[in-house]
Coordinates of C-alpha atoms in Angstrom, one line a residue:
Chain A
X1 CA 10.3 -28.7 -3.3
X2 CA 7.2 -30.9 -3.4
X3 CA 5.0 -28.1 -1.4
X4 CA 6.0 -25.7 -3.7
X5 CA 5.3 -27.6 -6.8
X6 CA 2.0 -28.5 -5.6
X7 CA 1.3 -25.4 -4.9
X8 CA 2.2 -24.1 -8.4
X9 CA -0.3 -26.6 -9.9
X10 CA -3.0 -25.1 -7.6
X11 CA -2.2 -21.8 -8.8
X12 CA -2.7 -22.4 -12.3
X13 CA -5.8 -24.9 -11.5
X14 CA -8.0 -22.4 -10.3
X15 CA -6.5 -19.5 -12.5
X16 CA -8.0 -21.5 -15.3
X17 CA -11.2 -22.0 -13.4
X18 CA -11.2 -18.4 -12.3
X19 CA -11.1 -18.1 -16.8
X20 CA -13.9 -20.5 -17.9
X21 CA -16.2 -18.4 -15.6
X22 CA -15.3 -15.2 -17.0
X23 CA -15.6 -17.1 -20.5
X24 CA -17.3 -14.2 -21.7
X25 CA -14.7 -11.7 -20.8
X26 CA -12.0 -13.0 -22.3
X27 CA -13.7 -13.0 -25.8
X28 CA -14.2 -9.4 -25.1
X29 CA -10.5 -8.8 -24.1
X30 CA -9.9 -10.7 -27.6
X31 CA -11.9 -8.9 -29.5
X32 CA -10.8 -5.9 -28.5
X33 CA -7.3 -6.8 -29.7
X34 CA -4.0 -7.1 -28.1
X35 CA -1.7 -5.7 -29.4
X36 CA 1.7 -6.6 -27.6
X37 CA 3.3 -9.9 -26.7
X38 CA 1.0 -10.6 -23.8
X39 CA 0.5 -8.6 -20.9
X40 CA 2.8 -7.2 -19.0
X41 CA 1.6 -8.1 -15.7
X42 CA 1.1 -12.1 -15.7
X43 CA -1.6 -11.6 -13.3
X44 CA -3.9 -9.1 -15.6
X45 CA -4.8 -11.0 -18.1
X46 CA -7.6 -9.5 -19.0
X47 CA -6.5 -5.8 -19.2
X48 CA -7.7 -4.7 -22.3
X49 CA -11.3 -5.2 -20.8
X50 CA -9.8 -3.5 -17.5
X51 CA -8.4 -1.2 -18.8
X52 CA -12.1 0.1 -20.4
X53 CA -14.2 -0.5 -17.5
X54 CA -11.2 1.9 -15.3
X55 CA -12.1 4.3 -18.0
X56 CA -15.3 3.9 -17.6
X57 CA -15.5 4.0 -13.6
X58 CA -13.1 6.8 -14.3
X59 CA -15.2 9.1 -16.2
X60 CA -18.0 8.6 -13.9
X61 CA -16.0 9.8 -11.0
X62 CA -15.1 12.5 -13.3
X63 CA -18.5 13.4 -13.9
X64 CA -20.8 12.7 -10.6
X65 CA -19.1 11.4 -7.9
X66 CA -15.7 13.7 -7.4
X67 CA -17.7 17.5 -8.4
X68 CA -20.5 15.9 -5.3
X69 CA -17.4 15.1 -3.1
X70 CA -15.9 18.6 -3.3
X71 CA -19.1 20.2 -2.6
X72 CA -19.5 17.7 0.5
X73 CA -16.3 18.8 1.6
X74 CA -17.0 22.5 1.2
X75 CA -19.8 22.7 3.0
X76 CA -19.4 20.3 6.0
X77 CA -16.5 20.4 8.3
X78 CA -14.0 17.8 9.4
X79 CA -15.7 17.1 12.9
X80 CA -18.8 16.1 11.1
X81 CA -16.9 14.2 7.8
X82 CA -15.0 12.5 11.1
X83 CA -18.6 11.7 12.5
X84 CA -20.1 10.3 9.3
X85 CA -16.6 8.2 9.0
X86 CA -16.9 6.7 12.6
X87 CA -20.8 5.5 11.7
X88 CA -20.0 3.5 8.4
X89 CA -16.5 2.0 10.3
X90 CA -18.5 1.2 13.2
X91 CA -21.3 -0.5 10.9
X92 CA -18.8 -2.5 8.9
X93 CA -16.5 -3.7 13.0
X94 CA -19.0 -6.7 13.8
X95 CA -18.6 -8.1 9.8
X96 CA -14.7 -7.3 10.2
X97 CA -15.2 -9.4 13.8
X98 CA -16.8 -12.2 12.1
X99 CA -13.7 -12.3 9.4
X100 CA -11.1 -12.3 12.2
X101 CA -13.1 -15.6 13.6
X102 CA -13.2 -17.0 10.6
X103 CA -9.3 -16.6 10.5
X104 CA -8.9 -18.0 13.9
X105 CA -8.1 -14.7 15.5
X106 CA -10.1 -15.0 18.0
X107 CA -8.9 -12.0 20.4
X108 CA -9.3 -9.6 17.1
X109 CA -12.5 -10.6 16.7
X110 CA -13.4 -10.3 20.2
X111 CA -12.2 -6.9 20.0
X112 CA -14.6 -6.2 16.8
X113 CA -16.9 -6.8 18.9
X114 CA -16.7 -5.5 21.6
X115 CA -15.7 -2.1 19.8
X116 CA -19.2 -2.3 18.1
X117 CA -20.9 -2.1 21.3
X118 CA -18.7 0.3 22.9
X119 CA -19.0 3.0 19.9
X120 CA -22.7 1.8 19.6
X121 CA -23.4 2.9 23.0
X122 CA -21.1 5.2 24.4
X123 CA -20.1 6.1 20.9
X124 CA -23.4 7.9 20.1
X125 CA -24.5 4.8 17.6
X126 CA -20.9 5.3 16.3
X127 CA -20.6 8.7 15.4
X128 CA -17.8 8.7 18.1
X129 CA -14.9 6.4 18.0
X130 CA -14.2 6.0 21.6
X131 CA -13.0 2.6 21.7
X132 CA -9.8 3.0 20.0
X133 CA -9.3 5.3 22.6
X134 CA -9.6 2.7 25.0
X135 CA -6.9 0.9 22.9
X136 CA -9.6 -1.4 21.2
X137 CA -8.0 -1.0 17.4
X138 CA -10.1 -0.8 14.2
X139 CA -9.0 -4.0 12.0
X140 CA -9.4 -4.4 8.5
X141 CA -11.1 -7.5 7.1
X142 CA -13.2 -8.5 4.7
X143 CA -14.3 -11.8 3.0
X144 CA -12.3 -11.5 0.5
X145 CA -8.6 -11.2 2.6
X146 CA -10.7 -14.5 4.8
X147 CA -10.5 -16.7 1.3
X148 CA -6.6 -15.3 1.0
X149 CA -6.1 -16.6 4.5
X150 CA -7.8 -19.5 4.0
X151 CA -4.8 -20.2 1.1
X152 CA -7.5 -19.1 -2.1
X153 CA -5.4 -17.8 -5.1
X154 CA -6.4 -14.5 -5.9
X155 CA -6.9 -15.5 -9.5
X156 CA -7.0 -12.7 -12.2
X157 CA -6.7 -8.9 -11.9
X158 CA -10.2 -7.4 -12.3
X159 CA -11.6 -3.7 -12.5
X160 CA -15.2 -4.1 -11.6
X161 CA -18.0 -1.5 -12.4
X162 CA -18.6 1.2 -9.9
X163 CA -16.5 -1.1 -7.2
X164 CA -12.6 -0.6 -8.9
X165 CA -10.0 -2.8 -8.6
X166 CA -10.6 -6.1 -7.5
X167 CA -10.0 -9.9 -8.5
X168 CA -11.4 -13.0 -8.9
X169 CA -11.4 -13.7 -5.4
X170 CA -11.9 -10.3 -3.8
X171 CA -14.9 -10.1 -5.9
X172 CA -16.2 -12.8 -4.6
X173 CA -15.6 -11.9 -1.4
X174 CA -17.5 -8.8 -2.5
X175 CA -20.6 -10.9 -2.7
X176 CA -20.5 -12.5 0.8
X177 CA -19.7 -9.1 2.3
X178 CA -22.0 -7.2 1.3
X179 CA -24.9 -9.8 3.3
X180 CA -22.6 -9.3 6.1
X181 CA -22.4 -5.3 6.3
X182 CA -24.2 -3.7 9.3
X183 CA -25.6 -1.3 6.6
X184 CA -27.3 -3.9 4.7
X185 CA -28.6 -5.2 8.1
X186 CA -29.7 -1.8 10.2
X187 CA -32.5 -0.7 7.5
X188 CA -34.3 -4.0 7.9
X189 CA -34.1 -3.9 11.8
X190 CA -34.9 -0.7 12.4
X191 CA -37.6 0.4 9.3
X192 CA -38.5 -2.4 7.3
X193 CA -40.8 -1.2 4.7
X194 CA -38.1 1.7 3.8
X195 CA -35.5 -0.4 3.8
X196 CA -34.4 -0.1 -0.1
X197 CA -34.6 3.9 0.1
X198 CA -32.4 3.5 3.4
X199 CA -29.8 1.2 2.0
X200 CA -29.4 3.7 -1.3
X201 CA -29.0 6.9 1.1
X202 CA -27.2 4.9 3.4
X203 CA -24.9 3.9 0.3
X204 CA -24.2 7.2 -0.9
X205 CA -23.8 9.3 2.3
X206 CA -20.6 6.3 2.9
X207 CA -19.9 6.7 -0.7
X208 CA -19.9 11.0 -1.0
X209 CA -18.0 10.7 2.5
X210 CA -15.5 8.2 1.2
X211 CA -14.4 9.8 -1.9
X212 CA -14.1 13.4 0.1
X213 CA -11.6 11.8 2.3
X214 CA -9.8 10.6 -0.6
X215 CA -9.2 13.9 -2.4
X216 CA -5.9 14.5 -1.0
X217 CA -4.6 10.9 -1.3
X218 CA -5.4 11.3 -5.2
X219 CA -3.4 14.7 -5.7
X220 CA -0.5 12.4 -4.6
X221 CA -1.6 9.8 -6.9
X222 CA -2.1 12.0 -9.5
X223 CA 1.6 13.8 -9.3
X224 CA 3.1 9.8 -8.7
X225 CA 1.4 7.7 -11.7
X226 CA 2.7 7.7 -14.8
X227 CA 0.2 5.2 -16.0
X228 CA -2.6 5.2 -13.0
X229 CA -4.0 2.2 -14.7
X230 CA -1.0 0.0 -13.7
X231 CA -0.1 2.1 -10.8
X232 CA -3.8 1.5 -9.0
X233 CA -3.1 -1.8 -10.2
X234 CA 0.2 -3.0 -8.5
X235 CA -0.7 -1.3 -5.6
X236 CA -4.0 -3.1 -5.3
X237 CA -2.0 -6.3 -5.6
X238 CA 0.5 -5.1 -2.9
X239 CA -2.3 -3.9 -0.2
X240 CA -4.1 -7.1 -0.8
X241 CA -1.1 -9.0 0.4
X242 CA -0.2 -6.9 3.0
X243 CA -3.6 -6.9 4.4
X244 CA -3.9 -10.8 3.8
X245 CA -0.9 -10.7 6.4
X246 CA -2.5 -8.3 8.5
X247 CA 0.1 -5.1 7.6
X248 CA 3.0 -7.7 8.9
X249 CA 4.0 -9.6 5.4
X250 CA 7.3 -12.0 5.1
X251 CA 10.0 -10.1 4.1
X252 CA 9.8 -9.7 0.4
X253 CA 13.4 -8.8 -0.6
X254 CA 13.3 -6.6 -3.7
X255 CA 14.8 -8.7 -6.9
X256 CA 17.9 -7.1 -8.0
X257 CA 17.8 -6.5 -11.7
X258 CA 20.6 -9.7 -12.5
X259 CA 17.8 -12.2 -10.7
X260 CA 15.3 -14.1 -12.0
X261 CA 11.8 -12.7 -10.5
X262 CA 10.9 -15.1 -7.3
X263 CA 7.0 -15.7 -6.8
X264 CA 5.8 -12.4 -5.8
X265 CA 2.3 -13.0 -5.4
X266 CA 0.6 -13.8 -2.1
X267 CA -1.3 -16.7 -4.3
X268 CA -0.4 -20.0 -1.9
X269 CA 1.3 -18.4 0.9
X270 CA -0.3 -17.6 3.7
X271 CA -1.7 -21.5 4.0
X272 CA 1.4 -23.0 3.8
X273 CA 2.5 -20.2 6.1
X274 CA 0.2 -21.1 8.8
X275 CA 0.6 -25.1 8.3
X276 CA 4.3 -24.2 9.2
X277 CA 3.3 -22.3 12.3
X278 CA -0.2 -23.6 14.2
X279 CA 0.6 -21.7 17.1
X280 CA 0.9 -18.5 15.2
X281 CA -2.8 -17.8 14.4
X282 CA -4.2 -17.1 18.6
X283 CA -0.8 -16.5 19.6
X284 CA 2.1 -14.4 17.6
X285 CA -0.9 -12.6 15.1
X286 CA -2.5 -11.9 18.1
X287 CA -3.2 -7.8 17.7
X288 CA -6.2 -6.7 20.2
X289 CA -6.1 -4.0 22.6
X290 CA -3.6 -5.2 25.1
X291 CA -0.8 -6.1 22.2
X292 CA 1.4 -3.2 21.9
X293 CA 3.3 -3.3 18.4
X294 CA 6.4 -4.0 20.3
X295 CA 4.9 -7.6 21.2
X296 CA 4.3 -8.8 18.0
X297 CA 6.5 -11.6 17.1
X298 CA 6.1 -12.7 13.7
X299 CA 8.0 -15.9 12.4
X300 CA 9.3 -15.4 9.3
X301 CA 8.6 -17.9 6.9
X302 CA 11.8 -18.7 5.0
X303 CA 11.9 -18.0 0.9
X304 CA 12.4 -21.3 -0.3
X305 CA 15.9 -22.1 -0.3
X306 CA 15.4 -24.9 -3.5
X307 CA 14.2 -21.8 -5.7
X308 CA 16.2 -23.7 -8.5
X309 CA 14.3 -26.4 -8.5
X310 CA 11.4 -23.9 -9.2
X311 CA 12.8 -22.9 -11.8
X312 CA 13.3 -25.8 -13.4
X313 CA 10.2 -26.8 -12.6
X314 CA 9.4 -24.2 -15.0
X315 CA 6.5 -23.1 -13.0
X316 CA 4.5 -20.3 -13.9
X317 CA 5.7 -17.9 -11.2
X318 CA 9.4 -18.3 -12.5
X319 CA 8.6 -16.9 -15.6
X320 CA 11.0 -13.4 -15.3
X321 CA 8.7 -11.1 -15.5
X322 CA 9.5 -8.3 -18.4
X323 CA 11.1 -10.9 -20.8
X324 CA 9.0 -12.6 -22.2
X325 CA 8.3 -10.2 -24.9
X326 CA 9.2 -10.1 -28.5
Chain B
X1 CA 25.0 28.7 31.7
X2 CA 27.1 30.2 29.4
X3 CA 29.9 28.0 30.7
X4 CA 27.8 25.0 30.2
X5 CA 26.5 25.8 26.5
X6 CA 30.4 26.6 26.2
X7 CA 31.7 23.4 27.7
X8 CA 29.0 21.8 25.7
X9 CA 30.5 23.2 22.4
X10 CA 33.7 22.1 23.3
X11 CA 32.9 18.8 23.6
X12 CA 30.7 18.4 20.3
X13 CA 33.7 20.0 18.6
X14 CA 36.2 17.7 20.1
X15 CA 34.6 14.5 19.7
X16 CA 32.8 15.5 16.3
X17 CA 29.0 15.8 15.5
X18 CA 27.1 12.3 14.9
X19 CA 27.4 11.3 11.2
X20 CA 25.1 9.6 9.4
X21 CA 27.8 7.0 8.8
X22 CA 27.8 6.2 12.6
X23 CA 24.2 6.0 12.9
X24 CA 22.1 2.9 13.1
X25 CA 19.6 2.5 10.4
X26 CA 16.7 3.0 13.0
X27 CA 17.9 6.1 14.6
X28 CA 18.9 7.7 11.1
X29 CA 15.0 6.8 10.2
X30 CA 14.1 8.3 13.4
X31 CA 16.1 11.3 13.5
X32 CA 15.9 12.4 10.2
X33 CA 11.7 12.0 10.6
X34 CA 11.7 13.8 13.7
X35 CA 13.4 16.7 12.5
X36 CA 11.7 16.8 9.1
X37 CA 8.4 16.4 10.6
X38 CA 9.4 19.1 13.3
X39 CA 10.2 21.2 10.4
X40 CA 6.6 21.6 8.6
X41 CA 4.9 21.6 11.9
X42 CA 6.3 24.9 12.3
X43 CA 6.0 26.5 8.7
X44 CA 2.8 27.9 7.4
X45 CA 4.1 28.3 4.1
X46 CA 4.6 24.4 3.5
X47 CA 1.6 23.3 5.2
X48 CA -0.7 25.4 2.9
X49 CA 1.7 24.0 0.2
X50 CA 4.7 25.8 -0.8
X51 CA 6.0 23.6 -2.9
X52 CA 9.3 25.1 -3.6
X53 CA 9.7 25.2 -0.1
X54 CA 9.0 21.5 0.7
X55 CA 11.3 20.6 -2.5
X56 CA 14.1 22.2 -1.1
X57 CA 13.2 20.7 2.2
X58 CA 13.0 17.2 0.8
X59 CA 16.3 17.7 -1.2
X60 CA 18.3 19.0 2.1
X61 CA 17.1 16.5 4.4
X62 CA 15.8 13.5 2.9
X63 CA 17.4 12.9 -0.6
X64 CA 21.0 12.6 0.9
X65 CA 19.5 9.0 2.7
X66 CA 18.0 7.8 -0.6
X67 CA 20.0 5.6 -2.6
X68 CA 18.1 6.5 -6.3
X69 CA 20.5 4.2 -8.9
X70 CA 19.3 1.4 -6.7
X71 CA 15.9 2.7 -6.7
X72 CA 16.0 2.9 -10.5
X73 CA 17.6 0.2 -10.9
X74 CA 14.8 -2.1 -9.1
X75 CA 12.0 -0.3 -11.1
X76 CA 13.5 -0.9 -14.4
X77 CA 13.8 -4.9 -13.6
X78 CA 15.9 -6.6 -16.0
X79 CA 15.0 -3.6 -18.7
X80 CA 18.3 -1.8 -16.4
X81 CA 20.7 -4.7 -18.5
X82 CA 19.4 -3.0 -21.7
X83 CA 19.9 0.7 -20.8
X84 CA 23.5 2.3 -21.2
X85 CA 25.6 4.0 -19.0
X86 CA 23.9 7.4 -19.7
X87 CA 20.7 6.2 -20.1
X88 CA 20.8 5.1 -16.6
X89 CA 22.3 8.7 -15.5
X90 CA 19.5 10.2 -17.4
X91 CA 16.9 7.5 -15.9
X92 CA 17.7 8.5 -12.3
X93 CA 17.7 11.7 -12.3
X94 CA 14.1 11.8 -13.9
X95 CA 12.8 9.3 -12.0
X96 CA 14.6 11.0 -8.8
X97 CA 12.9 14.4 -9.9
X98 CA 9.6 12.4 -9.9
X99 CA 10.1 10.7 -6.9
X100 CA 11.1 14.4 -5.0
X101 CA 7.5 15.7 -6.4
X102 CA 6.1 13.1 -5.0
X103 CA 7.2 12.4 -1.7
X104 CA 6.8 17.1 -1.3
X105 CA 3.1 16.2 -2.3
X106 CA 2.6 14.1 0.4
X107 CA 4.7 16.1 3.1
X108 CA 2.2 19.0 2.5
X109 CA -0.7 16.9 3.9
X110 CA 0.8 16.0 6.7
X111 CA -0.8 17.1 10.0
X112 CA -1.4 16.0 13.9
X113 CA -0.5 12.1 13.5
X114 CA 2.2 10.5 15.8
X115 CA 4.7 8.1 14.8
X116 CA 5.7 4.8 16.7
X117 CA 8.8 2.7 15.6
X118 CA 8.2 -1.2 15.9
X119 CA 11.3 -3.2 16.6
X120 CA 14.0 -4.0 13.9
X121 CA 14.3 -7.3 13.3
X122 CA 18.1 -8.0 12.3
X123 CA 20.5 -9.4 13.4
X124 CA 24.2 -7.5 14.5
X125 CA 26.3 -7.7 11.1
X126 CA 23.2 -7.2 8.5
X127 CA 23.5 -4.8 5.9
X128 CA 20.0 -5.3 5.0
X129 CA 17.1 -4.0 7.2
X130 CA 13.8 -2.6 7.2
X131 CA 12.9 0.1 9.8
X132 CA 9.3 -0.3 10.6
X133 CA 7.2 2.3 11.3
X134 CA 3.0 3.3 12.5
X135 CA 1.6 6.0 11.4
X136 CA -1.6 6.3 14.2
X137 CA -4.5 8.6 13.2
X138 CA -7.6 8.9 15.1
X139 CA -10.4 6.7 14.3
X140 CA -8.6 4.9 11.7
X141 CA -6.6 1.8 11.0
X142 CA -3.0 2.8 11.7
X143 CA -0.9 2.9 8.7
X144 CA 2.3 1.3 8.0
X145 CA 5.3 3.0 6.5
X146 CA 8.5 0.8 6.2
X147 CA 11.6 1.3 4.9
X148 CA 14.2 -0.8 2.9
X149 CA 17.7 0.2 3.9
X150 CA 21.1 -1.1 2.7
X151 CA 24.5 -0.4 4.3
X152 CA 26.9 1.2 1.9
X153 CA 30.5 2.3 2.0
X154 CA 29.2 5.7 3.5
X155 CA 26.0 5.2 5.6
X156 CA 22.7 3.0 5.6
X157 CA 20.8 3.9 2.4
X158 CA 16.8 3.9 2.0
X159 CA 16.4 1.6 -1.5
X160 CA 12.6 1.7 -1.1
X161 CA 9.5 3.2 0.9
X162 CA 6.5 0.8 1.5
X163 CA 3.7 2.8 2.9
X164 CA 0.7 0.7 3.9
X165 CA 1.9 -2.7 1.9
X166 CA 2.6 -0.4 -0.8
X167 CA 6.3 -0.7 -2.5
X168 CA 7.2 2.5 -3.9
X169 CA 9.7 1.2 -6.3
X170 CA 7.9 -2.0 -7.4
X171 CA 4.5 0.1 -8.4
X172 CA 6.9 1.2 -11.0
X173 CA 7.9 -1.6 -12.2
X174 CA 4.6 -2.4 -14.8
X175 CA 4.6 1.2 -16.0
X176 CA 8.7 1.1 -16.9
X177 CA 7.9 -2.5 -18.4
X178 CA 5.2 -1.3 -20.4
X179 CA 6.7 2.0 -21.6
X180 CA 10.3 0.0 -22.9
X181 CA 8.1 -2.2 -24.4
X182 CA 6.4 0.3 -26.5
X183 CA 9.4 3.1 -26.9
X184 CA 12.1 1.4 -25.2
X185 CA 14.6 2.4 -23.0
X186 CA 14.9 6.4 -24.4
X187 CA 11.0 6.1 -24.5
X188 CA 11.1 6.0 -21.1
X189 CA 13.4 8.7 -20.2
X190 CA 11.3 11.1 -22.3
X191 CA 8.0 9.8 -21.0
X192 CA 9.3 10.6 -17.4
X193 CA 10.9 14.1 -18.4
X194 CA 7.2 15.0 -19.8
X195 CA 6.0 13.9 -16.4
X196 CA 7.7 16.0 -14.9
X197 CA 7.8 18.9 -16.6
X198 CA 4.5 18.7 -16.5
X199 CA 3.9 18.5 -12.8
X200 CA 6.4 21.9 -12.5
X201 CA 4.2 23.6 -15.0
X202 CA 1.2 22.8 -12.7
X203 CA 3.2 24.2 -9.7
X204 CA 2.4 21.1 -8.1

């Protein structure tokens, strides 16, 4: 009961700090009127601003980025899209490496590693993926999911310019990853006084490639949302934790409509998870090439059993979510 | 060999096929998959995206495993207490409509990947599970579908799909709030039954 507790008051600490520094925000989010009994998503405070800068982003997809995606797609085929894919994942493996360290996972990050000088090589400068055939398997890390790990709230929902959904933590992850890509770093190794011009083809080659992969994923998307604002928004929030948990998240058992809504977010987690299981960061997380899927032996952390006395608490994550309108 | 396909019928006939009601969640997930999957592979028409085929597909195959009142239910939150009895007929069947559009979508743009099945964790007398599964592409992160099965009376029921972290049921959830909020609960019917009629018009 205490943990949890303590943990609440973290949560809304640095969800208050996460406010003063987007001071400015909010008094645009004000301005720009709400019109309902708070938001409907505790965590997106600041939606009426969101909700603008997805129209924004939105409109310039519209516009630029989606009509030079289609012709992209039209005119090169899938071998080469595949080839162009391989080169920007292979650029980002020694950064996702670095993150794996960073989380203790030491064999994953070896892995990283070692994939970047396999594809490097072998891999034609990483236009081939060769080493996940050799059962070296691409991770997923950035900055951002390190700080989750590391037991950082995610703070408030955030649509950022140009970058999408985000928050306050991912965005600051953002930052730090973006000194850490191998695309930020090849330009100054290999041409130095080009390096700018470089980094801005470099940027939209991965960009125009990115967005022509995700033409069919957004038919689906299209045909699923009924509001993609809050659709792209929950499932944001979802993949974040997931990936936080590397794909293998404590079971989350869905809240039948007569409960009260248990803490959904990742927010304190993953900390407390690994304080209850030391062993579990080399050992049970461990996911590199000689893991199969059938060896992976997650403990589950239990839900806490005292919810009640969350509830009376009267923390912020007890609040059911849905009534507190009107 | 005739004898044997005969004996063979024999047999099935005597003992009875294998019904979904025997089946453990993870071979019902399994089988069902398999044969789906087996399915497009072989049909032109639904890989360049017949989309009445792959409706009538899902429908045969898929929707009989799907438990949609639960499915509703969990979207709607505690907004479910408010709705009546026929509101929550009417709020299934458009959201199942919906869901059927939406799981044909992505059925069409399936192609080469292979599937592997990670152990179920649960013990002997649950009637809760999740079936895990890997979706491994080529040069990609493999991607996770899972999904949320309760035993009922009949047979093990999928409640919810979570593909790559991503709950279908729950991505609902802020949309349904935010659309009783505004119209409430009949609001919500008819903003689904536009949804959908629009997606038909489109063909999609």
């Amino acid at each position: 009961m205490r943990m949890v507790s303590a943990a609440d008051l973290r949560l809304s600490f640095s969800r208050r700090r996460g406010a003063a520094a987007l001071a400015p925000l909010v008094l645009l989010a004000l301005l720009g009127g709400c019109a309902s009994a708070g938001p409907v998503n505790p965590r997106d405070p600041l939606e009426a601003t969101n909700r603008a800068v997805f129209e924004f982003n939105d409109g310039l997809d519209k516009a630029f980025i989606k009509p030079v995606a289609q012709a992209y797609r039209a005119v090169l085929p899938q071998p080469v899209r595949t080839g162009v894919r391989n080169f920007f994942g292979n650029l980002q493996d020694p950064w996702i490496g670095v993150n794996n360290l960073l989380q203790g996972k030491v064999e994953a990050g070896l892995t990283d590693w070692f994939r970047f000088a396999t594809n490097s090589t072998i891999g034609f400068g990483g236009v081939m993926d060769v080493a996940s055939g050799m059962r070296m398997a691409k991770h997923n890390e950035d900055f951002g999911q390190t700080l989750g790990v590391w037991g950082a709230p995610p703070g408030d929902y955030l649509v950022l310019p140009l970058f999408g959904p985000s928050n306050v933590r991912d965005g600051l992850g953002l930052i730090v990853d973006a000194y850490g890509y191998g695309g930020f770093w090849l330009p100054r190794l290999i041409d130095p006084p080009h390096r700018v011009a470089w980094r801005n083809s470099l940027s939209a080659l991965d960009i125009v490639n990115l967005r022509a992969s995700l033409l069919d994923t957004e038919s689906i998307f299209e045909a699923a949302a009924l509001d993609r604002y809050s659709f792209l928004r929950d499932a944001y929030m979802q993949r974040r934790r997931n990936l936080i948990y590397d794909g293998d998240p404590p079971r989350e058992r869905l809240r039948d409509e007569e409960e009260p809504v248990a803490p959904t977010s990742l927010d304190t987690e993953p900390s407390r998870w690994i304080m209850a299981h030391p062993t579990a960061l080399g050992v049970a997380r461990y996911s590199g090439p000689l893991a199969t899927a059938h060896a992976v032996q997650v403990v589950e952390p239990t839900v806490p059993a005292n919810y009640a006395g969350v509830l009376a608490a009267g923390g912020r994550a007890a609040t059911p979510r849905g009534e507190d309108n009107e | 060999m005739t004898r044997c396909f005969f004996m063979a019928f024999i047999t099935t006939a005597l003992i009875g096929p294998v019904t979904a009601a025997d089946m453990a969640p993870e071979t019902l997930v399994q089988s069902v998959a398999t044969e789906v999957l087996g399915i497009i592979k072989n049909d032109k028409d639904i890989q360049s995206g017949d989309a009445k085929k792959v409706v009538a597909l899902v429908e045969e195959k898929i929707l009989p495993h799907f438990d949609f009142t639960r499915m509703t239910a969990l979207a709607m939150g505690l907004n479910w207490r408010k709705a009546t009895a026929e509101q929550k007929a009417q709020l299934t069947d458009q959201f199942r409509t919906l869901l059927v559009r939406t799981y044909s979508t992505a059925l069409t743009k399936y192609r080469d990947q292979t599937i592997e099945y990670r152990p179920l964790r649960a013990q002997p007398g649950d009637t809760d599970v999740t079936v895990r599964s890997l979706i491994m592409q080529p040069g990609a992160e493999a991607i996770t579908i899972d999904y949320s099965m309760e035993k009922t009376s009949a047979s093990w029921k999928v409640y919810d799909v979570t593909v790559a972290g991503i709950s279908l049921v729950t991505t609902y959830r802020d949309a349904f709030t935010q659309e009783v909020r505004k119209a409430g609960v009949d609001g919500l019917i008819k903003r689904l039954a536009d949804k959908n009629r629009q997606l038909e018009t489109k063909g999609g």
